[in-house]
Amino acid sequence: MTASLHRLGAGAPAAAYYTNDSRREARPDRRDEYYLSDGGGVWWSSGETVVRHGAAIDAASFRDLCAGLAPATGRPLVRGAGPGHWAGVDCTMTPGKSVSVLWMAGTSEQRAAIEEAHRTAVERALSFVSAEGLITVRTGAGGTEQHRPRDLIVGRFDHYTTREGDPNIHTHCVFINVAGAPANAGAGRYKSLTHLTIEPERLYAAQLAVGAAYRAALAEGLRERFGLQYREAGRGQWEIAGLPETLLAAFSKRSEQILAYAGAGASSAQREIAALATRQGKEELPTGPELEARWREELAACAIDPWLAAQHPERDAARAIAAERDPGREVPFDPPEILGDGPVARAASALFRHESVVARKDLLQRALEVAGVVGLGVDAVEAELAQLERDGTLLRLADAELVPDASACWTSPSIAACEAAMLRAADRPLERTWITPEAVEDALTQAHYLSPEQGEAVRHAAGRDGVSLLQAGAGTGKTTTAAVLVAAAHGSGLRVIGLAPSWVAADELARSTGIPAQAIARWRHDQVRATGPDAAHRPDLPPKLDADTLVLVDEAGMVATRDLEAVLSAARAAGAKVVLVGDRRQLASVGGASALRVVAEVVGRSAVLEDVRRQTVDWQRAASVAMARGDAEAGLRAYVAEDRVELIAGVDAAQARVIAIWGEQRAAHGDDVLIVTRRNADAAALNARVRAALRVEGCLGPDLITLPARDRADKLVPLAIAVGDALRFGESLSHLGLRNGNRARVEAITAEPEGGARLRLALEDGRVIEAAWSDLAQQPRFGRARPQPKIVHAYAGTVYAAQGRTCAATVMYLGAGTDAREIYVGLTRHRHEARVVIERDRPDALCRQRQADPRMPATDAMVLERLFREARTYREKANVADYAADRVAFVRDGLLGLRERVGPGIDVRRAARAARSLREAAAWLGVERLIVPAWRVIDAYGRRLTRASTSATHALTAQLARRLGHPDPERGRGIER
């Protein structure tokens, strides 16, 4: 169930797929016209400049418009019309298989009602595309100006079966590459044109949202007509509740063909290529009564009445399993951001757990997905969104304007207030001395192994700022530097505590520095308990922060805004000093926003460690430095140039090659070799292959027992265990002193009479525990059922699991799309060697999509260039402060205001030059500790910078000079004003 996009070819021949009459599609009562003949298909038009909305399509008119020609006259409608004119985009809207099965099993009246609901949903989705401005037209020099078209022209073609003859209602919506020119676009060379070519970039970006709009409208129509209920079917889709998966699978032969060809984890591009490769003609399919008879036979073999099953949704097994799983899920520490049960409230709360700013496209998509499952349509979602904005529950940060990269987005009042509070708590320049200079120098004298760069980082972090930053790239020796800072703090009589976003990072910080460390989530929980009435009688609670405390926060780049605000606000209230250690370019926080970035902008100064010390090979260190500076593509290209990257076709062959390289690395570097991938499914498959290889080597015994466990995606799976197995815990178990991410080796397995087992486990920290399998899960609370242990094999893991680890060698497997952050982390874990294996079929399919003939395989050079493009993809989560009109006012009191449009507003380049000039002037004055972040210069003088940035800078410099008792530094230097 989706809205899939396909780019058509050029000119009238592109229409042949829809206009040729040589092959007809099967339909129960007659041979349906899968390829359009005269009289088939219907036009959809938002402005009726060329065709009449709802009119029947004739083949000649359709062919003319695909070539950019006027049907009545044959004259060009747009520039470049003719045989080479790109025809348009096909957006195919398809419901879930349960809808088609219900249609197939229905009476003529029921079928007509389902068809009408489907057509209405398609109409609503097309209106959604038009209203959201997802198809635009371009004007101006180089086509830089985007406009909403006055008329969108779409050819609609309704079809009812697959190429295997299974029921499959779907509609091809062909967006013609001819659109009515808006009234305000008539200038220059476009002045005489009544029509322009379309730009579908936004449509591709919002493809999932369009599909969600169609599904929500269809769910609403079927619920109102038949009273149907729905169940979630994964990836934001739904199926009709009550219809079992066995029934749907019986009528999904085409899907099974594509799945068998492309594989279970195939991307959408791979599935599209598989569909082309397995496509066959329909001339051999039965028609009319013959097809009806086949459907009746297949339905009888299933022994299920779909309409009767749909009347009893309570019997749906998948729905029951989901209902049982929900009560066992842990309740997040922070409550839902938006109260209410409406689709938009639920969607916004889900998004706000990972973002501080949500875009309209994402919010609408998630809300429409939620609405579809409960049978609500697009209108209900739009009405709720408007109401939440009117009552201030959602704060609009930017309007949806038709300018490049612009989109409406929102935050919530509490998120805005939290971020402002975090920035106020971080703004503590030159507050007092916590760590004495003598203690710093003594610690540095003892740590003679530190580099000059690390020594300067210690001095900076120990300075008089209440919040100091140490930004350290991967492998630059941050833990060694932090340990010396801790020694200096202890030498000054401070108590030092460590915090980190995960227990694994906290334990590593504790081991490397010798200080007590906690996960921030646990620390926040303890802070809440410390304010309770019985806090005085709780000896297990850690001591409160005070003025003699140093809080060391590791992996600060992965800390969410709410967590960092809690730490910084508590430290400021207690007078404690905070040092944030992290790297913004490694993996981002799971929670909302880029907290470390916005705090760094407020603090204004930070120590930076760039000298990579982890890698032993010079070119690998150079690649790590390039990636730390934000150029992951350069790092990946370095590994390609050194023949460390392999392209392997096929998932099985690629994963087999990963295991072979892993074996070679172990032979050269010992067992400290890490396999890194992106997806949990790939990690599970590689773990199975590693276990098979270890068994061949004699390093792993036979599987002694298979136990029920939860995988990384929290799904119930069988886990085979043998003596010698390496296991990884996916949750913290306080009753056993285990952390989420801890690893253990199985030393012994004892079967129990009841069917369970007892395991003796050797942990990484040297402890040995023995426990029943059922005790390796979290203890149930509030009457919940006991969950199964969340444990997986630990030979291969995701990039997130590898964050913070160091090993002798790594092999990185790319079986899915990647980005700059994952490339950076995956290629900086090793000391001696790193190799990359890329499953070639996925990027090959992406390259083929853009070729004239998608059946031709892409070259290795094309595939690598596609990967380099992915390595350039770097997304940093937005902060609320990014949208503040006056950031100074926002930090001071949380006021957002409205940001001015970019056109008449700030000249960013001149503002940056002004900030650099001010910094140079401050250095000339001898002011070493001056803190004036560039954004403050821009915000305070932004409205004048476009006209007189130099004079604004001079004014600030003169004021500083007078306050410091210096003459004007610009006098006598010949600087033009």
Coordinates of N, CA and C in Angstrom, one line a residue, residues 36 40-44 53 57 62 115 118-120 122-123 126 154-158 171-174:
L36 N -4.3 1.9 -22.1 CA -5.4 2.8 -22.5 C -5.8 2.6 -24.0
G40 N -10.7 5.4 -22.5 CA -10.3 4.9 -21.2 C -9.5 6.0 -20.5
G41 N -9.5 5.9 -19.1 CA -8.8 6.9 -18.4 C -9.5 8.2 -18.2
V42 N -9.2 9.0 -17.2 CA -9.9 10.2 -16.9 C -8.9 11.3 -16.5
W43 N -9.1 12.5 -17.0 CA -8.2 13.6 -16.7 C -8.6 14.2 -15.3
W44 N -7.5 14.6 -14.6 CA -7.6 15.4 -13.4 C -6.9 16.7 -13.7
H53 N -11.5 18.8 -16.3 CA -11.4 17.9 -15.2 C -12.5 16.8 -15.2
I57 N -10.1 10.4 -21.3 CA -8.8 10.6 -22.0 C -8.8 9.9 -23.4
F62 N -3.5 12.4 -25.1 CA -2.5 12.0 -24.1 C -1.1 11.9 -24.7
E115 N -14.5 0.5 -5.1 CA -13.9 1.2 -6.2 C -14.1 2.7 -6.0
H118 N -11.9 4.0 -3.4 CA -10.5 4.2 -3.9 C -10.4 5.4 -4.8
R119 N -11.3 5.6 -5.7 CA -11.2 6.8 -6.6 C -11.3 8.1 -5.8
T120 N -12.2 8.1 -4.8 CA -12.2 9.3 -3.9 C -10.9 9.6 -3.2
V122 N -7.9 8.7 -4.2 CA -7.0 9.1 -5.2 C -7.2 10.6 -5.4
E123 N -8.4 11.0 -5.6 CA -8.8 12.4 -5.8 C -8.2 13.3 -4.6
L126 N -4.4 13.6 -4.8 CA -4.0 14.6 -5.8 C -4.3 16.0 -5.3
V154 N -3.1 15.8 -14.8 CA -2.8 14.5 -14.4 C -3.8 13.5 -15.2
G155 N -3.2 12.5 -15.8 CA -3.9 11.4 -16.4 C -4.1 10.3 -15.4
R156 N -5.4 9.9 -15.1 CA -5.6 8.8 -14.2 C -6.1 7.5 -14.9
F157 N -5.5 6.4 -14.5 CA -5.8 5.1 -15.2 C -6.0 4.1 -14.1
D158 N -7.2 3.6 -13.9 CA -7.6 2.6 -12.9 C -7.3 1.2 -13.4
T171 N -4.2 2.8 -9.1 CA -4.4 3.8 -10.1 C -3.1 4.5 -10.5
H172 N -2.8 4.5 -11.8 CA -1.6 5.3 -12.3 C -2.0 6.7 -12.4
C173 N -1.4 7.6 -11.7 CA -1.6 9.1 -11.8 C -0.4 9.7 -12.5
V174 N -0.5 10.0 -13.8 CA 0.6 10.5 -14.6 C 0.6 12.1 -14.6

